[in-house]
Tab-separated table of C-alpha atoms and ligand atoms in Angstrom:
chain	number	residue	atom	x	y	z
A	1	MET	CA	-0.256	-0.145	-0.528
A	2	SER	CA	2.467	2.040	0.910
A	3	ALA	CA	4.468	1.956	-2.684
A	4	ALA	CA	0.716	3.117	-3.632
A	5	LEU	CA	0.773	6.168	-1.814
A	6	ALA	CA	4.136	7.041	-3.398
A	7	ALA	CA	3.819	6.740	-6.229
A	8	PHE	CA	0.379	9.098	-5.861
A	9	ALA	CA	2.792	11.514	-4.511
A	10	ASP	CA	5.506	11.026	-7.590
A	11	LYS	CA	1.748	12.081	-9.924
A	12	LEU	CA	1.199	15.789	-7.888
A	13	ASP	CA	4.689	15.946	-7.263
A	14	ASP	CA	4.988	15.959	-11.399
A	15	ALA	CA	1.777	17.720	-11.864
A	16	ALA	CA	2.722	20.096	-10.303
A	17	ARG	CA	6.223	21.057	-11.439
A	18	ASN	CA	5.139	20.198	-14.518
A	19	ALA	CA	1.950	22.208	-14.715
A	20	THR	CA	-0.160	20.198	-16.181
A	21	ALA	CA	-3.814	17.885	-14.354
A	22	THR	CA	-3.419	14.760	-13.755
A	23	PRO	CA	-6.623	12.279	-12.861
A	24	GLN	CA	-8.265	12.555	-9.607
A	25	LEU	CA	-6.996	9.293	-7.855
A	26	THR	CA	-10.384	8.574	-6.160
A	27	GLU	CA	-11.035	7.202	-9.925
A	28	THR	CA	-8.891	4.534	-9.541
A	29	TYR	CA	-8.606	4.084	-6.042
A	30	PRO	CA	-12.403	4.650	-4.675
A	31	ASP	CA	-11.727	3.632	-0.968
A	32	PHE	CA	-8.665	6.352	-0.905
A	33	SER	CA	-9.547	7.044	2.660
A	34	ALA	CA	-8.447	10.890	4.390
A	35	ALA	CA	-6.042	9.321	6.284
A	36	GLU	CA	-4.277	7.561	3.617
A	37	ALA	CA	-3.752	11.514	1.810
A	38	TYR	CA	-2.295	13.146	4.278
A	39	ALA	CA	0.269	10.273	4.308
A	40	VAL	CA	0.680	11.387	0.967
A	41	GLN	CA	0.933	14.868	1.287
A	42	LEU	CA	3.544	14.089	3.623
A	43	MET	CA	5.062	12.210	0.650
A	44	LEU	CA	5.036	15.140	-1.225
A	45	LEU	CA	6.255	17.669	0.313
A	46	GLN	CA	8.814	15.157	1.393
A	47	ARG	CA	10.169	15.173	-2.014
A	48	ARG	CA	9.723	19.505	-1.605
A	49	TRP	CA	11.667	19.670	1.373
A	50	ALA	CA	14.561	16.814	-0.306
A	51	ARG	CA	14.520	19.327	-3.430
A	52	GLY	CA	15.645	22.190	-0.899
A	53	GLU	CA	12.620	24.149	0.294
A	54	ARG	CA	11.748	25.090	3.740
A	55	ARG	CA	8.681	24.745	5.540
A	56	VAL	CA	7.071	27.767	6.588
A	57	GLY	CA	3.583	27.395	8.041
A	58	TYR	CA	-0.034	26.024	7.334
A	59	LYS	CA	-2.230	26.571	5.439
A	60	MET	CA	-6.372	25.887	6.065
A	61	GLY	CA	-8.982	25.215	3.588
A	62	LEU	CA	-12.453	25.664	3.042
A	63	THR	CA	-13.353	27.303	6.155
A	64	SER	CA	-16.019	29.676	4.830
A	65	ARG	CA	-19.262	28.142	3.204
A	66	ALA	CA	-18.247	30.057	0.013
A	67	LYS	CA	-15.504	27.939	-0.626
A	68	MET	CA	-17.175	24.836	0.441
A	69	VAL	CA	-19.622	25.387	-2.109
A	70	GLN	CA	-17.669	26.292	-5.130
A	71	VAL	CA	-15.501	23.326	-5.099
A	72	GLY	CA	-18.162	20.636	-3.433
A	73	VAL	CA	-16.472	19.521	-0.557
A	74	SER	CA	-17.579	20.323	3.007
A	75	GLU	CA	-14.829	19.398	5.597
A	76	VAL	CA	-11.934	21.787	6.543
A	77	ILE	CA	-8.856	20.725	5.894
A	78	TRP	CA	-5.331	21.470	5.596
A	79	GLY	CA	-1.898	21.419	4.063
A	80	ARG	CA	1.645	22.762	4.284
A	81	LEU	CA	3.283	25.878	2.879
A	82	THR	CA	6.904	26.039	1.865
A	83	ASP	CA	9.261	29.730	1.471
A	84	ALA	CA	8.999	28.076	-2.319
A	85	MET	CA	5.304	29.233	-2.489
A	86	ARG	CA	5.943	32.684	-0.904
A	87	GLN	CA	5.360	35.151	-3.905
A	88	ASP	CA	6.351	39.034	-3.866
A	89	GLU	CA	3.458	41.346	-2.665
A	90	GLY	CA	3.139	43.558	-5.414
A	91	GLY	CA	5.589	41.301	-8.301
A	92	VAL	CA	4.206	39.283	-11.242
A	93	LEU	CA	2.664	35.420	-10.909
A	94	LYS	CA	3.571	33.594	-13.875
A	95	ARG	CA	0.168	32.042	-15.100
A	96	GLY	CA	2.605	29.758	-17.013
A	97	LYS	CA	3.735	28.123	-14.029
A	98	PHE	CA	0.568	26.905	-12.475
A	99	VAL	CA	-2.576	23.943	-13.816
A	100	HIS	CA	-5.457	26.407	-13.661
A	101	PRO	CA	-4.439	28.900	-10.671
A	102	ARG	CA	-6.891	30.661	-8.803
A	103	VAL	CA	-6.272	33.861	-5.973
A	104	GLU	CA	-8.992	34.124	-2.651
A	105	PRO	CA	-8.325	36.393	0.592
A	106	GLU	CA	-7.356	35.331	3.508
A	107	ILE	CA	-5.994	35.961	7.376
A	108	ALA	CA	-2.667	35.219	8.053
A	109	TYR	CA	-0.765	34.849	11.655
A	110	ILE	CA	2.543	34.345	12.522
A	111	ILE	CA	3.121	32.189	15.076
A	112	GLY	CA	5.237	33.974	18.630
A	113	LYS	CA	4.012	30.755	20.374
A	114	PRO	CA	3.927	26.933	19.854
A	115	LEU	CA	0.302	25.977	19.839
A	116	ALA	CA	-1.028	22.427	19.245
A	117	GLY	CA	-3.487	20.371	20.593
A	118	GLU	CA	-6.966	21.166	21.727
A	119	VAL	CA	-6.794	25.005	22.316
A	120	SER	CA	-9.438	28.128	22.846
A	121	ALA	CA	-9.953	31.148	20.500
A	122	ALA	CA	-8.910	32.714	23.266
A	123	GLU	CA	-5.416	30.612	24.167
A	124	ALA	CA	-5.129	30.543	20.158
A	125	LEU	CA	-4.634	34.106	19.975
A	126	GLN	CA	-2.215	34.619	22.913
A	127	ALA	CA	0.327	32.263	20.798
A	128	VAL	CA	0.347	34.971	17.458
A	129	GLU	CA	2.255	37.554	16.628
A	130	ALA	CA	0.872	39.254	14.215
A	131	VAL	CA	-1.553	39.019	12.258
A	132	ALA	CA	-1.359	40.692	8.046
A	133	PRO	CA	-3.917	40.700	5.295
A	134	ALA	CA	-3.223	38.273	3.227
A	135	LEU	CA	-3.577	35.791	-0.895
A	136	GLU	CA	-3.612	32.853	-0.828
A	137	ILE	CA	-3.106	30.809	-4.900
A	138	ILE	CA	-4.395	28.018	-5.270
A	139	ASP	CA	-4.236	25.947	-8.200
A	140	SER	CA	-5.901	22.428	-7.890
A	141	ARG	CA	-3.426	18.945	-10.069
A	142	TYR	CA	-6.766	17.879	-10.960
A	143	GLN	CA	-8.228	18.251	-14.456
A	144	ASN	CA	-10.990	19.883	-14.145
A	145	PHE	CA	-10.394	21.821	-11.274
A	146	LYS	CA	-12.221	18.798	-9.572
A	147	PHE	CA	-11.676	16.548	-7.001
A	148	ALA	CA	-13.349	14.567	-3.586
A	149	LEU	CA	-12.061	15.174	-0.352
A	150	PRO	CA	-8.999	12.766	-0.286
A	151	ASP	CA	-7.944	14.062	-3.833
A	152	VAL	CA	-7.669	17.349	-2.204
A	153	ILE	CA	-5.841	16.232	1.006
A	154	ALA	CA	-3.213	14.187	-1.306
A	155	ASP	CA	-2.563	17.845	-3.685
A	156	ASN	CA	-1.046	19.546	-0.021
A	157	SER	CA	-4.994	21.055	0.253
A	158	SER	CA	-5.096	22.701	-3.579
A	159	SER	CA	-1.896	25.227	-1.795
A	160	SER	CA	0.540	26.225	-4.514
A	161	GLY	CA	1.411	29.761	-3.718
A	162	PHE	CA	0.943	33.284	-1.015
A	163	TYR	CA	0.758	36.759	-0.701
A	164	VAL	CA	0.756	38.184	3.253
A	165	GLY	CA	0.082	42.233	3.192
A	166	PRO	CA	1.284	44.329	6.326
A	167	TRP	CA	1.746	42.429	9.624
A	168	ALA	CA	-0.259	44.330	12.319
A	169	PRO	CA	-0.659	43.654	16.507
A	170	ARG	CA	-2.125	40.734	17.470
A	171	SER	CA	-4.091	43.171	19.436
A	172	THR	CA	-5.869	43.762	15.545
A	173	ASP	CA	-9.642	42.721	15.772
A	174	VAL	CA	-9.795	40.966	12.671
A	175	SER	CA	-13.119	39.354	13.700
A	176	ASN	CA	-14.911	41.132	11.789
A	177	LEU	CA	-13.726	42.516	8.272
A	178	GLY	CA	-14.809	44.444	4.865
A	179	ILE	CA	-13.031	42.794	2.317
A	180	VAL	CA	-13.119	43.242	-1.711
A	181	MET	CA	-11.152	41.774	-4.233
A	182	GLU	CA	-10.558	44.031	-7.627
A	183	VAL	CA	-9.707	42.636	-11.048
A	184	ASN	CA	-8.833	45.322	-13.137
A	185	GLY	CA	-10.275	48.227	-10.582
A	186	ARG	CA	-14.307	46.499	-10.916
A	187	PRO	CA	-15.022	44.207	-7.729
A	188	VAL	CA	-15.588	40.464	-8.028
A	189	GLN	CA	-15.722	39.326	-4.588
A	190	ILE	CA	-16.909	41.160	-1.109
A	191	GLY	CA	-17.082	39.223	1.718
A	192	SER	CA	-15.815	39.822	5.169
A	193	SER	CA	-13.500	37.930	7.632
A	194	ALA	CA	-16.171	36.941	9.359
A	195	ALA	CA	-17.142	34.231	6.628
A	196	ILE	CA	-13.940	32.639	8.118
A	197	LEU	CA	-15.993	30.336	10.795
A	198	GLY	CA	-17.427	33.206	11.804
A	199	ASN	CA	-13.893	34.411	13.287
A	200	PRO	CA	-10.537	33.946	11.878
A	201	ILE	CA	-9.561	33.335	15.127
A	202	ARG	CA	-11.092	29.773	15.197
A	203	SER	CA	-9.481	28.523	11.655
A	204	LEU	CA	-6.575	29.313	13.760
A	205	VAL	CA	-7.849	26.719	16.790
A	206	SER	CA	-8.619	24.070	13.843
A	207	ALA	CA	-5.201	24.319	12.625
A	208	ALA	CA	-3.832	23.700	16.169
A	209	ARG	CA	-5.924	20.385	16.515
A	210	LEU	CA	-5.242	19.185	13.364
A	211	VAL	CA	-2.079	19.580	12.873
A	212	GLY	CA	-1.268	18.385	16.629
A	213	ARG	CA	-3.600	15.598	15.402
A	214	ALA	CA	-0.503	14.858	12.567
A	215	GLY	CA	1.761	14.708	15.536
A	216	GLU	CA	3.252	18.256	14.425
A	217	SER	CA	2.712	21.559	16.015
A	218	LEU	CA	2.540	25.411	14.840
A	219	MET	CA	5.883	27.108	15.994
A	220	PRO	CA	7.194	30.511	15.872
A	221	GLY	CA	7.490	32.117	13.047
A	222	ASP	CA	5.478	29.602	11.360
A	223	ILE	CA	2.762	31.904	8.801
A	224	VAL	CA	-1.452	29.860	9.284
A	225	LEU	CA	-3.314	30.675	6.846
A	226	ALA	CA	-6.685	30.597	7.688
A	227	GLY	CA	-8.667	29.774	4.554
A	228	GLY	CA	-10.075	31.794	1.866
A	229	ALA	CA	-13.335	34.650	3.092
A	230	THR	CA	-14.992	34.262	-0.106
A	231	ALA	CA	-14.851	31.939	-3.480
A	232	ALA	CA	-11.389	32.002	-5.711
A	233	HIS	CA	-11.205	33.873	-8.671
A	234	ALA	CA	-9.699	32.373	-12.040
A	235	LEU	CA	-6.618	33.754	-12.875
A	236	THR	CA	-5.904	34.976	-16.590
A	237	PRO	CA	-2.970	36.774	-17.711
A	238	GLY	CA	-3.446	40.846	-18.123
A	239	GLU	CA	-5.021	41.343	-15.259
A	240	HIS	CA	-3.993	43.372	-11.739
A	241	ILE	CA	-4.837	41.791	-8.361
A	242	GLN	CA	-6.238	44.279	-6.165
A	243	THR	CA	-7.452	43.208	-2.469
A	244	HIS	CA	-8.284	46.174	0.036
A	245	PHE	CA	-8.917	44.281	3.474
A	246	GLN	CA	-10.603	47.202	6.105
A	247	THR	CA	-8.070	48.272	9.154
A	248	LEU	CA	-5.214	45.585	7.133
A	249	GLY	CA	-4.472	47.924	3.634
A	250	ARG	CA	-4.540	46.175	0.853
A	251	VAL	CA	-2.454	43.308	-1.286
A	252	SER	CA	-1.975	42.951	-4.997
A	253	PHE	CA	0.157	41.790	-8.019
A	254	ASN	CA	-0.191	41.591	-11.609
A	255	VAL	CA	-1.139	38.262	-14.143
A	256	GLU	CA	1.364	37.952	-17.050
A	257	ALA	CA	1.306	34.435	-19.007
B	1	OOG	C1	-9.509	23.706	-2.102
B	1	OOG	C2	-8.733	24.557	-0.918
B	1	OOG	C3	-9.236	25.487	-0.450
B	1	OOG	C4	-9.263	27.479	1.095
B	1	OOG	O1	-8.995	28.485	1.941
B	1	OOG	O2	-10.528	27.127	1.549
B	1	OOG	C5	-8.645	26.680	0.320
B	1	OOG	C6	-9.545	24.335	-3.241
B	1	OOG	O3	-10.632	25.489	-2.453
B	1	OOG	O4	-8.490	24.353	-3.841
B	1	OOG	O5	-7.651	27.370	0.161
B	2	MG	MG1	-7.300	29.281	0.672
């Protein structure tokens, strides 16, 4: 079995590196479990770490209704971030390096004290060093951006890039901030950070629990993306993406072929 799971990790790794879609794993293996899928995700990341990428934190996924509805999966999932996924705020994103990238507005936390297991929202907040507006680039490695729960987990929860805007103090209230995502000056998504589990801090509580269950901890310096607050927007060359976050500021980038 573990050889089969390793082959899945290779398939997903190749799909990401060649920017070519691959069939869903559940098509050939309908009994693929979420636990096996997290094992594949870890093997996939081990391949990236072996190439010199460094772990920089975690991403939470499907923490808002808009996101669950868009992809047809309604369970909170998580993935791992590496330094190679970080993009320069205000810079250029090369569309050609991805299969079918989308962007979504998120809230990012940076961790100040180790956090894992069952924690309260107050305890989670105590472990936060700072908070920032963020954008995530998701890029499912599956054909037509279609997947079942184990597929997306194995694919590192579609994680492929992220932008972080200016850091604000932990004390900043991010429970219900207005968010407007614009493409070439035209609003395409409007929402609130409250769409993230009612308050993005709850996503950090879930991260501590789920990452802890996998035997890992949120560590000082780790970035945690709380999950998309709105549905994601599919990217096309020529687009200027600018997202305004009430209180926190703006995050932007340009898409090129
Ligand atoms: C799955 C990843 C979900 C989020 O923020 O909800 C996610 C996907 O939509 O492809 O990153
Ligand atoms: Mg996301």
